[in-house]
Coordinates of C-alpha atoms and ligand atoms in Angstrom, one line a residue:
X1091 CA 17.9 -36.4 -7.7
X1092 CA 15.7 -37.8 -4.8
X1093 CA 12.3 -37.5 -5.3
X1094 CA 11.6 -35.0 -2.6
X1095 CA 14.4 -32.6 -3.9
X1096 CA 12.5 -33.2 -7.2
X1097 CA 9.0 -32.2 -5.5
X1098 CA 10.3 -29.4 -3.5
X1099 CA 11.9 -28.3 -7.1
X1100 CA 8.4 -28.8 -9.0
X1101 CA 7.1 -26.5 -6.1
X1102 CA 9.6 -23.5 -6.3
X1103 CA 9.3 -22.9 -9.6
X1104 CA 5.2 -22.9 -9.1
X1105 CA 5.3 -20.9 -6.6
X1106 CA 7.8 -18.3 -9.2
X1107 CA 5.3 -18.9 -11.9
X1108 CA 2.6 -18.3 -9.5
X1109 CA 3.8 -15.0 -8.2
X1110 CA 4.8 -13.1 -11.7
X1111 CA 1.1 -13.9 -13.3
X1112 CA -0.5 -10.5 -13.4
X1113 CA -4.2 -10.4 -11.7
X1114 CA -5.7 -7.9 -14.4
X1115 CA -9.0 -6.7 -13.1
X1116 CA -10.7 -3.4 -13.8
X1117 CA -12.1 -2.1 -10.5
X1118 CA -14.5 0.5 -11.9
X1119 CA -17.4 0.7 -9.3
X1120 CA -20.0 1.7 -11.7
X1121 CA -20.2 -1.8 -13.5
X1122 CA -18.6 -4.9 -14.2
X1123 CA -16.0 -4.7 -17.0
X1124 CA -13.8 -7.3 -18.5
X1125 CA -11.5 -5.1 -20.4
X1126 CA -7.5 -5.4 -20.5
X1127 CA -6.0 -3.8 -17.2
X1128 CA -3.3 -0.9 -18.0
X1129 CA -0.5 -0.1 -15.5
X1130 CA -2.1 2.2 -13.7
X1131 CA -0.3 4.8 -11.5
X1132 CA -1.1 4.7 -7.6
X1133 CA 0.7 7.7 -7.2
X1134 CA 0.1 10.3 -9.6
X1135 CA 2.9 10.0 -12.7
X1136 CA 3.0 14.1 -14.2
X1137 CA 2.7 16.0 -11.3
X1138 CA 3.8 14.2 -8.6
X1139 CA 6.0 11.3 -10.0
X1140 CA 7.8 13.9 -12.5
X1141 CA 9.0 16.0 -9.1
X1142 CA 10.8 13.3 -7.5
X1143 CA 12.0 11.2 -10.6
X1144 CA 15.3 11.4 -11.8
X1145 CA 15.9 10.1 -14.9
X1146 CA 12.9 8.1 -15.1
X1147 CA 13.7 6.7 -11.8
X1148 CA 12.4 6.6 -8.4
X1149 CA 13.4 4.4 -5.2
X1150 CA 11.1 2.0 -3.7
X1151 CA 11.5 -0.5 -1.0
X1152 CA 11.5 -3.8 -3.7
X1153 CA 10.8 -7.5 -1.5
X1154 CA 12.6 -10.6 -3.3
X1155 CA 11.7 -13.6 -2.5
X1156 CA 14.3 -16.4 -2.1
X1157 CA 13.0 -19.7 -1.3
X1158 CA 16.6 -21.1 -0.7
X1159 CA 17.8 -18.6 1.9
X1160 CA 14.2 -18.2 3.6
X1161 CA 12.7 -14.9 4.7
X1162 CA 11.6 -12.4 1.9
X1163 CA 14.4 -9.7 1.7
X1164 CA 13.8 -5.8 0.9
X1165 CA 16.2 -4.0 -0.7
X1166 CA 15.9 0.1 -2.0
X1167 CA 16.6 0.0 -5.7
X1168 CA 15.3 2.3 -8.4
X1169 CA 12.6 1.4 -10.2
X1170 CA 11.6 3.0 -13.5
X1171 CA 8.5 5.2 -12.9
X1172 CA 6.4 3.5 -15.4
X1173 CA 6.7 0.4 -13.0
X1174 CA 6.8 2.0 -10.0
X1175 CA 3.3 1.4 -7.6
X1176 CA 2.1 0.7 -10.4
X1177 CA -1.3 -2.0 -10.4
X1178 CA -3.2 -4.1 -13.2
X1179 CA -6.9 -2.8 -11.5
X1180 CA -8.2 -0.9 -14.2
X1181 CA -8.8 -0.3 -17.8
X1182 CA -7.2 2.5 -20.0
X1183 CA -10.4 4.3 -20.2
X1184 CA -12.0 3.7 -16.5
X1185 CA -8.4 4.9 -15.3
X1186 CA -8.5 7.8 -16.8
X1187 CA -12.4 8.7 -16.4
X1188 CA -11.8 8.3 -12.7
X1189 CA -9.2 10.3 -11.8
X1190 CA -8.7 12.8 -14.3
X1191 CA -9.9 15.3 -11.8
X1192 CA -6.6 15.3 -9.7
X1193 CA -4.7 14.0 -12.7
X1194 CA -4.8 17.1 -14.7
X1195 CA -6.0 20.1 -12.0
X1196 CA -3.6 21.0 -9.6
X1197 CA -4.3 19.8 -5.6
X1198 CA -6.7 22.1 -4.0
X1199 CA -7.4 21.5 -0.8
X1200 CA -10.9 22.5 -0.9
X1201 CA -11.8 20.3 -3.0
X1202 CA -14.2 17.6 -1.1
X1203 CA -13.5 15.1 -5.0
X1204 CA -10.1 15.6 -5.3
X1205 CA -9.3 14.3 -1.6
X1206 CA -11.7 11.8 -2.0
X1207 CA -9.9 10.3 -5.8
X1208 CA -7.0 10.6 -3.8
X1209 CA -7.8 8.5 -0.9
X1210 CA -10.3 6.3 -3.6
X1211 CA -7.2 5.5 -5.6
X1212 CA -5.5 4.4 -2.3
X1213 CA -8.1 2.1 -1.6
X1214 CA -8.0 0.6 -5.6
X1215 CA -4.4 -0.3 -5.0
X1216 CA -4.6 -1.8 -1.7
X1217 CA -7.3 -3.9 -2.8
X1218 CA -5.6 -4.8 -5.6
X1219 CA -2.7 -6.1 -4.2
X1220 CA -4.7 -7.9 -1.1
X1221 CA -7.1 -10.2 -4.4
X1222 CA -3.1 -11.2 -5.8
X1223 CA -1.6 -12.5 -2.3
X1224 CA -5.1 -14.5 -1.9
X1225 CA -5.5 -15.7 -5.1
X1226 CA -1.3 -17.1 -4.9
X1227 CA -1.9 -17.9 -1.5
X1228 CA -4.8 -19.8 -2.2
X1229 CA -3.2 -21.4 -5.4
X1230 CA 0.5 -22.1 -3.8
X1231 CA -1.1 -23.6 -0.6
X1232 CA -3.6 -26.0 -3.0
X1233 CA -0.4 -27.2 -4.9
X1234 CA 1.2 -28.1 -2.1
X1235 CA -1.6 -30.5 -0.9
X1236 CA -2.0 -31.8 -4.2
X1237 CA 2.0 -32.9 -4.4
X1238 CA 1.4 -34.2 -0.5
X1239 CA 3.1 -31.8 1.1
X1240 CA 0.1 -30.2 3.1
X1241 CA -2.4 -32.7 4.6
X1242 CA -5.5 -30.6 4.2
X1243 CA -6.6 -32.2 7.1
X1244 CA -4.6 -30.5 10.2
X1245 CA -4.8 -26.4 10.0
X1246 CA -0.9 -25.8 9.5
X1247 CA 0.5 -22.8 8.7
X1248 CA 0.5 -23.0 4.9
X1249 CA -3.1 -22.9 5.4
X1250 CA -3.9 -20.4 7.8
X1251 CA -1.8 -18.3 5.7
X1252 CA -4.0 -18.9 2.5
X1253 CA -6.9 -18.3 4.8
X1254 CA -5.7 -15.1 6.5
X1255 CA -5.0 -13.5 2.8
X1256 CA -8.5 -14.1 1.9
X1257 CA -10.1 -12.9 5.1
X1258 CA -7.9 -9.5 4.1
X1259 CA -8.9 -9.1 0.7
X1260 CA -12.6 -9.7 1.8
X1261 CA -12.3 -7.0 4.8
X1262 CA -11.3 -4.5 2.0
X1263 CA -13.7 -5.4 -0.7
X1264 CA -16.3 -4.8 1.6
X1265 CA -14.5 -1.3 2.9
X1266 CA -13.7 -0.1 -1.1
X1267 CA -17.5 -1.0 -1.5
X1268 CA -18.4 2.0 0.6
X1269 CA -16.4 4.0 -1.6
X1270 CA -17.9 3.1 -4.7
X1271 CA -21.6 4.3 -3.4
X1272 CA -19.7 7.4 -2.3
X1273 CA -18.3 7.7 -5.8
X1274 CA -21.6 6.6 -7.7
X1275 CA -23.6 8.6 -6.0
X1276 CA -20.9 12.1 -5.7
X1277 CA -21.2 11.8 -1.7
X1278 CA -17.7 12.9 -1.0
X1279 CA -17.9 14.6 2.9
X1280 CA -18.9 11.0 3.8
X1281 CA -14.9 10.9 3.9
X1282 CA -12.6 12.9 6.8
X1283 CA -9.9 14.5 6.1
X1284 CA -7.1 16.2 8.0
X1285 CA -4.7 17.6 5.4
X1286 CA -1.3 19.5 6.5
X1287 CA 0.7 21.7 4.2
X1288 CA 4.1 21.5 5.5
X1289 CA 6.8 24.1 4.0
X1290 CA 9.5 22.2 3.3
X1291 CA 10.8 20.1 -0.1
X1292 CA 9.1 16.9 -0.2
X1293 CA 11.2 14.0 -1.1
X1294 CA 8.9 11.3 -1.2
X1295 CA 5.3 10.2 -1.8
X1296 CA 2.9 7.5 -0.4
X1297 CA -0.4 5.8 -1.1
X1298 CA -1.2 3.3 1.1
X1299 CA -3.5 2.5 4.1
X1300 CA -3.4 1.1 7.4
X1301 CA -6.0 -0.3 10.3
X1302 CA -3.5 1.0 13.5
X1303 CA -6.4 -0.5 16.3
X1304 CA -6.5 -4.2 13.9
X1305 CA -3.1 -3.9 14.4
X1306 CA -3.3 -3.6 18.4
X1307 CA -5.7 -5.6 19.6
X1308 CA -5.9 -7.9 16.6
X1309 CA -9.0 -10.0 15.2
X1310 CA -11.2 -8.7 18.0
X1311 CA -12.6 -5.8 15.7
X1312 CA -15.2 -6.7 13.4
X1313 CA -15.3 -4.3 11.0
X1314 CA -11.5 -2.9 10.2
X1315 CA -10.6 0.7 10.1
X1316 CA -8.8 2.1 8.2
X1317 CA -6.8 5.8 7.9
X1318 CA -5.7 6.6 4.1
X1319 CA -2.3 8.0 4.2
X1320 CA -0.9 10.2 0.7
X1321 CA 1.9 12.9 1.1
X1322 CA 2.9 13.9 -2.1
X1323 CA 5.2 17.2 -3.4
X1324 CA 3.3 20.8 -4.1
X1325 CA 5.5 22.5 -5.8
X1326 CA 8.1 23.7 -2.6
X1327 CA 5.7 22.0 0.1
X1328 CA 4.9 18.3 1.4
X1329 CA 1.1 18.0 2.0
X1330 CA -0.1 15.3 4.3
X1331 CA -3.3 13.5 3.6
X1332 CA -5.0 11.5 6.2
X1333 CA -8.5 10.4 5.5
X1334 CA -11.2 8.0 6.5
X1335 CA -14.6 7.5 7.0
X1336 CA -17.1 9.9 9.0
X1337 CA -18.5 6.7 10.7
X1338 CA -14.5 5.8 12.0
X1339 CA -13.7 9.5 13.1
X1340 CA -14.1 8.7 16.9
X1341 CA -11.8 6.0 16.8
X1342 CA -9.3 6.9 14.5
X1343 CA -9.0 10.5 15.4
X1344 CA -6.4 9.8 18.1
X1345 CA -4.3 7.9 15.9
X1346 CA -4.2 10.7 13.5
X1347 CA -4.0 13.2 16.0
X1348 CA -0.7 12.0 16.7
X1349 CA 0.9 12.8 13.5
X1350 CA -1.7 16.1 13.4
X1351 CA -0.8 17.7 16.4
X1352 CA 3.0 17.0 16.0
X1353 CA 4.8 19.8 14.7
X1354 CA 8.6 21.0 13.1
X1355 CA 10.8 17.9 12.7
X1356 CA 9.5 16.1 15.1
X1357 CA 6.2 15.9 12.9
X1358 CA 8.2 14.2 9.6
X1359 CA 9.9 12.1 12.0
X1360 CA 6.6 10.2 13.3
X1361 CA 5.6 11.0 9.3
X1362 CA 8.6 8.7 8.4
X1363 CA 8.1 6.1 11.5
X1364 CA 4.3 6.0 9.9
X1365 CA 4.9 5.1 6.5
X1366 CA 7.9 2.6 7.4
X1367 CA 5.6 0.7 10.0
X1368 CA 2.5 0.6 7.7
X1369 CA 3.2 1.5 4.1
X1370 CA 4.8 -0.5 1.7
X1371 CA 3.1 1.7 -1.6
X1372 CA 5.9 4.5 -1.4
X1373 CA 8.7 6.0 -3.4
X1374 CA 11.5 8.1 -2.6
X1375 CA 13.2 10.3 -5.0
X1376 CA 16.4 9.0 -5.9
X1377 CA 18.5 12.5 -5.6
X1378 CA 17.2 12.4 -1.5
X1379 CA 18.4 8.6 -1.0
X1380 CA 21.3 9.0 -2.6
X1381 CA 22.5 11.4 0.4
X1382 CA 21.8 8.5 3.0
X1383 CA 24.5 7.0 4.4
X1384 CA 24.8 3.3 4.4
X1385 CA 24.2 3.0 8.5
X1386 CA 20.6 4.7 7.9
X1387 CA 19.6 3.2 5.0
X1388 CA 20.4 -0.5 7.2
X1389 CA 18.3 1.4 9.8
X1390 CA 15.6 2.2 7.9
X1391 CA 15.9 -1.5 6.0
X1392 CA 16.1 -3.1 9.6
X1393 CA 13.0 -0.9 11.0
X1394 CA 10.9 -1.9 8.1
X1395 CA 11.3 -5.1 7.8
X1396 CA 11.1 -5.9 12.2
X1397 CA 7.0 -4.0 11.3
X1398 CA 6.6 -7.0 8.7
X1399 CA 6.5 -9.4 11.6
X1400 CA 6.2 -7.0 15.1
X1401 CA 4.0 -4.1 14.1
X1402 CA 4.3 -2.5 17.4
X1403 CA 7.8 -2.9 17.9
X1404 CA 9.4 0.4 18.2
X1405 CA 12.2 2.6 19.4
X1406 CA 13.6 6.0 18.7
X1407 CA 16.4 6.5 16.1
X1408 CA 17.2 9.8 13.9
X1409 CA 18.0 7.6 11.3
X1410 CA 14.7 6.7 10.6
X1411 CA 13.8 10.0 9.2
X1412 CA 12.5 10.2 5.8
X1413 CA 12.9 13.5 5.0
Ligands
ZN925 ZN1 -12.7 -0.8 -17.0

């Protein structure tokens, strides 16, 4: 073996190793703990999880990456629901004292906490899974310039990469601190929400966020903003969540307007266009995906995957419809 196959060899299987350690952090906002991380639900596992499941299982969109063939790849594959959005960000007990509110009551939504947990444990997540990508960005890119492969000199790729992950996590620490002074100090209409109960079976849920203006006109925002996006199943209806900060209303408000003052199928259709272009933190229950044909589910593969890289890129197609 030449020895740049042999480096390049040393570096893929870092970069595997790198990618399946666990970052297990509790992200309880009252103070600092150091205990063991559980799995802990994003999307709620007995009500919401327990409609869509089917045997155990729920589809998600599931990224592989393949060094040898290039590009990460997506592919829709159930997932048992004990995995499923699942993240290592808090402890057992932390979990549970924060959202037992909407984990055992039903949605009501009246209730200024229980829309605020939701969006909260939206934020949790995101946050999350932003400190993992820095921390192996940070790592993979370091490796490389230790085995000579990145001259830490010129401002390649590799590193603005490793430097753009940690600019994200940091944007989102600070944004999930606001939370916690809104949770520690039980400030919840601080937090806007436009919630829409549609009648119709819900086949899906999502918990995820997304800056649409960042996304725009990019890097000339200081301060990102985000909306919260959960639709989850009440009992025969699909309730749509959108929330963000009072502070953000002005200039998010049209964005969610959109979706808000949609209506009938046309309204699930932008839902759907939404959560393909910006969410990755969504499941589908395996009894609704299981009646798509193959040319939708290569449309919807195709759609989500051209938003990875083009997030304004767009174009009308029924197939992209969710529901
Ligand atoms: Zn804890």
């Amino acid at each position: 073996m030449s020895k740049d196959k042999k480096v390049m060899n040393e570096l893929k299987s870092f970069i595997y190793t790198q990618l399946s350690k666990k970052y297990n952090k509790c992200l309880w906002p009252k103070s600092d703990c150091t205990k063991d991380c559980i799995n802990a639900h994003s999307i709620q596992n007995s009500q919401i999880l327990d409609k869509l499941a089917s045997n155990n299982h729920v589809v998600m969109a599931v990224a592989r990456l393949n060094l040898d063939t290039g590009p990460e790849e997506i592919e829709f594959k159930k997932v048992g629901r004990n995995k499923a959005t699942t993240f290592t960000g808090l402890c057992k007990k932390h979990d549970s004292e924060l959202f037992r509110p909407i984990d055992i009551n039903e949605f009501d939504v009246s209730n200024q906490q229980q829309k605020f947990l939701f969006a909260y444990r939206s934020v949790l997540r995101e946050l999350h899974t932003r400190i993992k990508k820095a921390i192996d960005s940070q790592n993979i890119y370091q490796e490389f310039v230790n085995k000579k492969q990145c001259d830490p000199k010129n401002m390649d790729k590799p590193m603005l990469d490793a430097t753009m992950a940690i600019a994200n996590a940091y944007d989102l620490y600070k944004y999930k601190q606001i939370y916690d002074n809104i949770y520690n100090s039980n400030s919840f209409t601080k937090i806007e929400h436009e919630c829409i109960r549609i009648e119709r079976n819900c086949p899906l849920a999502v918990s995820s966020l997304f800056d649409p203006i960042k996304s725009i006109i990019w890097l000339k925002i200081p301060e990102p903003k985000f909306i919260v996006l959960n639709v989850f199943p009440q009992k025969k209806d699909t309730i749509i969540l959108l929330s963000y900060l009072g502070d953000h209303q002005k200039d998010l408000r049209p964005y969610a307007d959109e979706i808000i003052n949609a209506s009938g199928e046309y309204q699930i259709y932008l839902l759907s266009k939404t959560i393909l272009r910006y969410c990755e933190n969504f499941v589908i229950s395996p009894d609704h995906f299981n009646l798509f044909s193959q040319q939708k589910i290569d449309a919807i593969k195709n759609f989500y995957l051209a938003t990875v890289t083009q997030i304004d890129i767009d174009h009308n197609d029924e197939n992209l419809m969710l529901f």
